Tab-separated table of C-alpha atoms in Angstrom:
chain	number	residue	atom	x	y	z
V	1	MET	CA	38.909	11.397	-56.421
V	2	LEU	CA	36.199	9.439	-54.859
V	3	SER	CA	33.002	11.069	-53.430
V	4	LYS	CA	32.083	9.943	-49.582
V	5	LYS	CA	29.471	8.116	-50.901
V	6	GLN	CA	31.320	6.353	-53.798
V	7	ARG	CA	34.345	5.703	-50.802
V	8	ALA	CA	31.493	4.242	-48.542
V	9	ARG	CA	30.361	1.915	-51.452
V	10	GLU	CA	34.040	1.113	-52.215
V	11	ILE	CA	34.345	0.193	-48.491
V	12	LEU	CA	31.148	-1.726	-48.313
V	13	LEU	CA	31.822	-3.827	-51.011
V	14	ARG	CA	35.849	-4.754	-49.524
V	15	LEU	CA	34.066	-5.689	-46.090
V	16	LYS	CA	31.873	-8.026	-48.044
V	17	LEU	CA	34.411	-9.795	-49.438
V	18	LEU	CA	36.830	-9.765	-46.351
V	19	TYR	CA	33.867	-10.918	-44.033
V	20	PRO	CA	31.443	-13.293	-46.246
V	21	ASP	CA	30.204	-15.225	-43.283
V	22	ALA	CA	29.710	-12.411	-41.124
V	23	THR	CA	26.658	-12.556	-38.842
V	24	CYS	CA	24.530	-11.422	-35.664
V	25	SER	CA	27.351	-12.676	-32.950
V	26	LEU	CA	24.382	-13.138	-30.306
V	27	ASN	CA	22.949	-16.516	-29.599
V	28	TYR	CA	19.321	-16.478	-29.632
V	29	SER	CA	16.288	-18.834	-30.571
V	30	THR	CA	13.138	-16.261	-30.629
V	31	PRO	CA	12.758	-12.495	-30.947
V	32	VAL	CA	12.412	-12.154	-27.440
V	33	GLN	CA	15.949	-13.825	-26.629
V	34	LEU	CA	17.376	-11.385	-29.436
V	35	LEU	CA	15.839	-8.493	-27.615
V	36	VAL	CA	17.274	-9.609	-24.222
V	37	ALA	CA	20.474	-10.623	-25.482
V	38	THR	CA	20.860	-7.269	-27.297
V	39	ILE	CA	19.540	-5.407	-23.978
V	40	LEU	CA	22.533	-7.232	-22.271
V	41	SER	CA	25.347	-6.600	-24.675
V	42	ALA	CA	25.343	-2.712	-23.521
V	43	GLN	CA	28.819	-2.031	-22.405
V	44	CYS	CA	29.155	-5.591	-22.415
V	45	THR	CA	31.024	-8.062	-25.508
V	46	ASP	CA	28.844	-10.470	-27.188
V	47	GLU	CA	31.033	-13.149	-25.865
V	48	ARG	CA	30.545	-12.325	-22.328
V	49	VAL	CA	26.526	-12.185	-23.192
V	50	ASN	CA	26.826	-15.649	-25.176
V	51	LYS	CA	28.174	-17.335	-21.686
V	52	VAL	CA	25.071	-15.855	-19.553
V	53	THR	CA	22.253	-16.422	-22.080
V	54	PRO	CA	22.045	-20.562	-22.252
V	55	ALA	CA	21.597	-20.649	-18.170
V	56	LEU	CA	19.163	-17.550	-18.508
V	57	PHE	CA	17.212	-18.915	-21.206
V	58	GLY	CA	17.202	-22.162	-19.922
V	59	ARG	CA	15.298	-20.854	-16.786
V	60	PHE	CA	13.287	-18.129	-18.500
V	61	PRO	CA	12.984	-18.914	-22.348
V	62	ASP	CA	10.046	-16.442	-23.026
V	63	ALA	CA	8.580	-13.220	-22.096
V	64	ALA	CA	5.900	-14.852	-20.212
V	65	SER	CA	8.794	-16.673	-17.938
V	66	LEU	CA	10.847	-13.317	-17.844
V	67	ALA	CA	7.821	-11.259	-16.817
V	68	ILE	CA	7.169	-12.711	-13.777
V	69	ALA	CA	10.696	-13.860	-12.710
V	70	ASP	CA	12.039	-13.345	-9.463
V	71	LEU	CA	14.166	-10.026	-10.015
V	72	THR	CA	16.882	-11.152	-7.499
V	73	GLU	CA	17.188	-14.272	-9.368
V	74	LEU	CA	17.142	-12.521	-12.756
V	75	GLU	CA	19.867	-9.828	-11.695
V	76	ASN	CA	21.961	-12.859	-10.217
V	77	LEU	CA	21.566	-14.662	-13.712
V	78	VAL	CA	22.796	-11.470	-15.861
V	79	HIS	CA	25.249	-10.197	-13.108
V	80	SER	CA	28.415	-10.249	-15.150
V	81	THR	CA	27.212	-8.684	-17.831
V	82	GLY	CA	27.584	-5.526	-15.810
V	83	PHE	CA	24.820	-2.856	-14.826
V	84	TYR	CA	22.850	-6.109	-14.048
V	85	ARG	CA	20.105	-4.365	-11.832
V	86	ASN	CA	19.128	-1.736	-14.531
V	87	LYS	CA	19.384	-4.583	-17.274
V	88	ALA	CA	17.175	-6.967	-15.253
V	89	LYS	CA	14.558	-4.419	-14.415
V	90	ASN	CA	14.610	-3.377	-18.192
V	91	ILE	CA	14.245	-6.782	-19.572
V	92	GLN	CA	11.361	-7.825	-16.969
V	93	ALA	CA	9.443	-4.571	-17.550
V	94	ALA	CA	9.645	-4.831	-21.390
V	95	CYS	CA	8.633	-8.357	-21.322
V	96	ARG	CA	5.546	-7.277	-19.284
V	97	MET	CA	4.787	-4.841	-21.938
V	98	ILE	CA	5.098	-7.036	-24.330
V	99	LEU	CA	2.855	-9.333	-22.956
V	100	ASN	CA	0.252	-6.679	-22.248
V	101	GLU	CA	0.616	-4.181	-25.199
V	102	PHE	CA	1.934	-6.103	-27.873
V	103	ASN	CA	0.084	-9.279	-27.518
V	104	SER	CA	2.981	-11.414	-26.695
V	105	GLN	CA	4.954	-10.566	-29.846
V	106	VAL	CA	8.156	-8.376	-29.822
V	107	PRO	CA	6.962	-5.462	-32.279
V	108	ASN	CA	8.285	-5.304	-35.722
V	109	GLN	CA	7.949	-1.725	-35.883
V	110	MET	CA	10.311	0.963	-34.756
V	111	GLU	CA	8.253	3.135	-33.138
V	112	GLN	CA	7.179	0.235	-31.064
V	113	LEU	CA	9.930	-1.184	-29.970
V	114	LEU	CA	11.330	2.307	-28.570
V	115	GLN	CA	8.488	2.301	-26.311
V	116	LEU	CA	10.056	-0.982	-24.314
V	117	PRO	CA	12.160	0.143	-21.582
V	118	GLY	CA	15.872	-0.215	-22.045
V	119	VAL	CA	15.552	-0.577	-25.806
V	120	ALA	CA	17.005	2.705	-27.835
V	121	ARG	CA	17.673	2.499	-31.845
V	122	LYS	CA	21.015	0.425	-31.405
V	123	THR	CA	18.799	-2.468	-29.712
V	124	ALA	CA	15.671	-1.611	-32.095
V	125	ASN	CA	17.712	-2.090	-35.138
V	126	VAL	CA	19.445	-5.465	-34.342
V	127	VAL	CA	16.044	-6.648	-33.454
V	128	LEU	CA	14.243	-5.619	-36.754
V	129	ALA	CA	17.253	-6.713	-38.741
V	130	HIS	CA	17.790	-9.983	-37.245
V	131	ALA	CA	14.472	-11.053	-36.090
V	132	TYR	CA	12.198	-9.800	-38.683
V	133	GLY	CA	14.519	-9.198	-41.827
V	134	ILE	CA	13.749	-5.458	-41.874
V	135	ASN	CA	16.789	-2.465	-42.178
V	136	ALA	CA	15.198	0.094	-40.495
V	137	GLY	CA	18.507	1.956	-39.998
V	138	VAL	CA	22.005	1.417	-39.322
V	139	THR	CA	23.021	-0.365	-35.773
V	140	VAL	CA	25.800	2.045	-34.023
V	141	ASP	CA	27.791	0.373	-31.620
V	142	THR	CA	31.022	1.433	-30.205
V	143	HIS	CA	32.903	-0.389	-33.241
V	144	VAL	CA	30.622	0.736	-36.001
V	145	LYS	CA	30.983	4.547	-34.423
V	146	ARG	CA	34.995	4.276	-33.790
V	147	LEU	CA	35.435	2.989	-37.697
V	148	SER	CA	32.901	5.564	-39.387
V	149	GLN	CA	34.464	8.302	-37.764
V	150	ARG	CA	38.013	6.874	-38.829
V	151	LEU	CA	36.835	6.535	-42.242
V	152	GLY	CA	35.876	9.719	-42.469
V	153	LEU	CA	32.231	9.384	-42.791
V	154	THR	CA	30.762	10.870	-40.001
V	155	LYS	CA	32.166	13.970	-38.135
V	156	HIS	CA	29.633	13.326	-35.124
V	157	THR	CA	29.902	11.761	-31.694
V	158	ASP	CA	26.222	11.310	-31.119
V	159	PRO	CA	25.136	7.644	-32.212
V	160	ILE	CA	21.879	8.877	-33.900
V	161	ARG	CA	23.697	11.724	-35.774
V	162	ILE	CA	26.158	9.178	-36.983
V	163	GLU	CA	23.176	6.748	-38.237
V	164	LEU	CA	21.547	9.659	-40.324
V	165	ASP	CA	25.226	9.988	-41.940
V	166	LEU	CA	25.512	6.299	-42.694
V	167	ILE	CA	21.761	5.971	-43.944
V	168	ASP	CA	22.625	8.586	-46.591
V	169	LEU	CA	25.605	7.221	-47.929
V	170	LEU	CA	24.617	3.299	-47.941
V	171	PRO	CA	22.147	1.033	-49.699
V	172	GLN	CA	19.192	0.433	-47.320
V	173	ALA	CA	19.618	-3.363	-48.363
V	174	ASP	CA	23.170	-2.988	-46.927
V	175	TRP	CA	22.588	-0.815	-43.661
V	176	GLU	CA	22.755	-4.051	-41.562
V	177	ASN	CA	25.675	-5.731	-43.618
V	178	TRP	CA	27.638	-2.480	-42.877
V	179	SER	CA	27.170	-2.698	-39.045
V	180	ILE	CA	27.875	-6.257	-38.706
V	181	ARG	CA	31.093	-6.629	-41.007
V	182	LEU	CA	32.314	-3.343	-39.579
V	183	ILE	CA	31.933	-4.612	-36.216
V	184	TYR	CA	34.028	-7.764	-37.011
V	185	HIS	CA	36.703	-5.202	-39.018
V	186	GLY	CA	37.001	-3.231	-35.460
V	187	ARG	CA	37.377	-6.399	-33.570
V	188	ALA	CA	40.425	-7.845	-35.948
V	189	ILE	CA	41.876	-4.892	-37.272
V	190	CYS	CA	40.668	-1.821	-36.360
V	191	LYS	CA	40.998	-1.645	-32.346
V	192	ALA	CA	40.588	1.089	-30.470
V	193	ARG	CA	44.232	1.358	-29.228
V	194	SER	CA	46.111	-0.174	-31.421
V	195	PRO	CA	44.512	-0.273	-35.288
V	196	ALA	CA	46.637	-1.980	-37.510
V	197	CYS	CA	46.833	0.047	-40.538
V	198	ILE	CA	49.565	-1.735	-42.212
V	199	ALA	CA	47.456	-4.699	-42.520
V	200	CYS	CA	44.478	-3.173	-43.419
V	201	GLN	CA	42.544	-3.645	-46.667
V	202	LEU	CA	40.717	-0.620	-46.375
V	203	ALA	CA	43.532	1.818	-45.234
V	204	GLU	CA	43.887	3.375	-49.162
V	205	LEU	CA	40.274	4.728	-48.305
V	206	CYS	CA	41.052	5.819	-44.819
V	207	PRO	CA	41.909	9.385	-44.157
V	208	SER	CA	43.245	8.182	-40.805
V	209	ALA	CA	45.394	5.164	-41.844
V	210	GLY	CA	48.522	5.454	-39.882
V	211	GLU	CA	47.550	8.648	-37.578
V	212	GLU	CA	47.062	6.792	-34.804
V	213	GLY	CA	49.876	4.250	-34.247
V	214	GLY	CA	48.814	2.094	-36.741
V	215	ARG	CA	51.195	-0.649	-37.372
């Protein structure tokens, strides 16, 4: 019988084979654009964010322009991502802090990123991994949370506790690989309401297979 760590490593290997080209789904050109897109992705699909950001970045391409943007215009540009007032306010405040306290550069350290308005560990992990190639932690979004629970790799519901469990089970070099590929699997197979367990190549490693109406 495989230990939890052995099972996690085997799941990781299978995910790499299933989704060899998996990468961040958000479209961006610079670290600040990735930061903004990730803030917008809260409670919103990456697909929707990618429909919004071309006009947003066309109008306000960098921290300097976002910092002085008209807030109403910014709200209108991000409106369809939901919670638009809070997101617009946080984006502008984060960009002002980047200009004033971080020499106009998005920080490349977790502690500094977490000082930015609208940034928690999920956003910080995404920015560090994809803008700077730093695996500081495991990104836990709704897909990663759901699948890690179903796969029996954590019993927690709090994202930070889930992240700590996954950090203990996975090699640091693969922390972001895990998240990205698990997100792909959550979209394609292990959906929230109707997991396709019969088609899932992780089913034999999953204690929840077939328990939630999977077919």
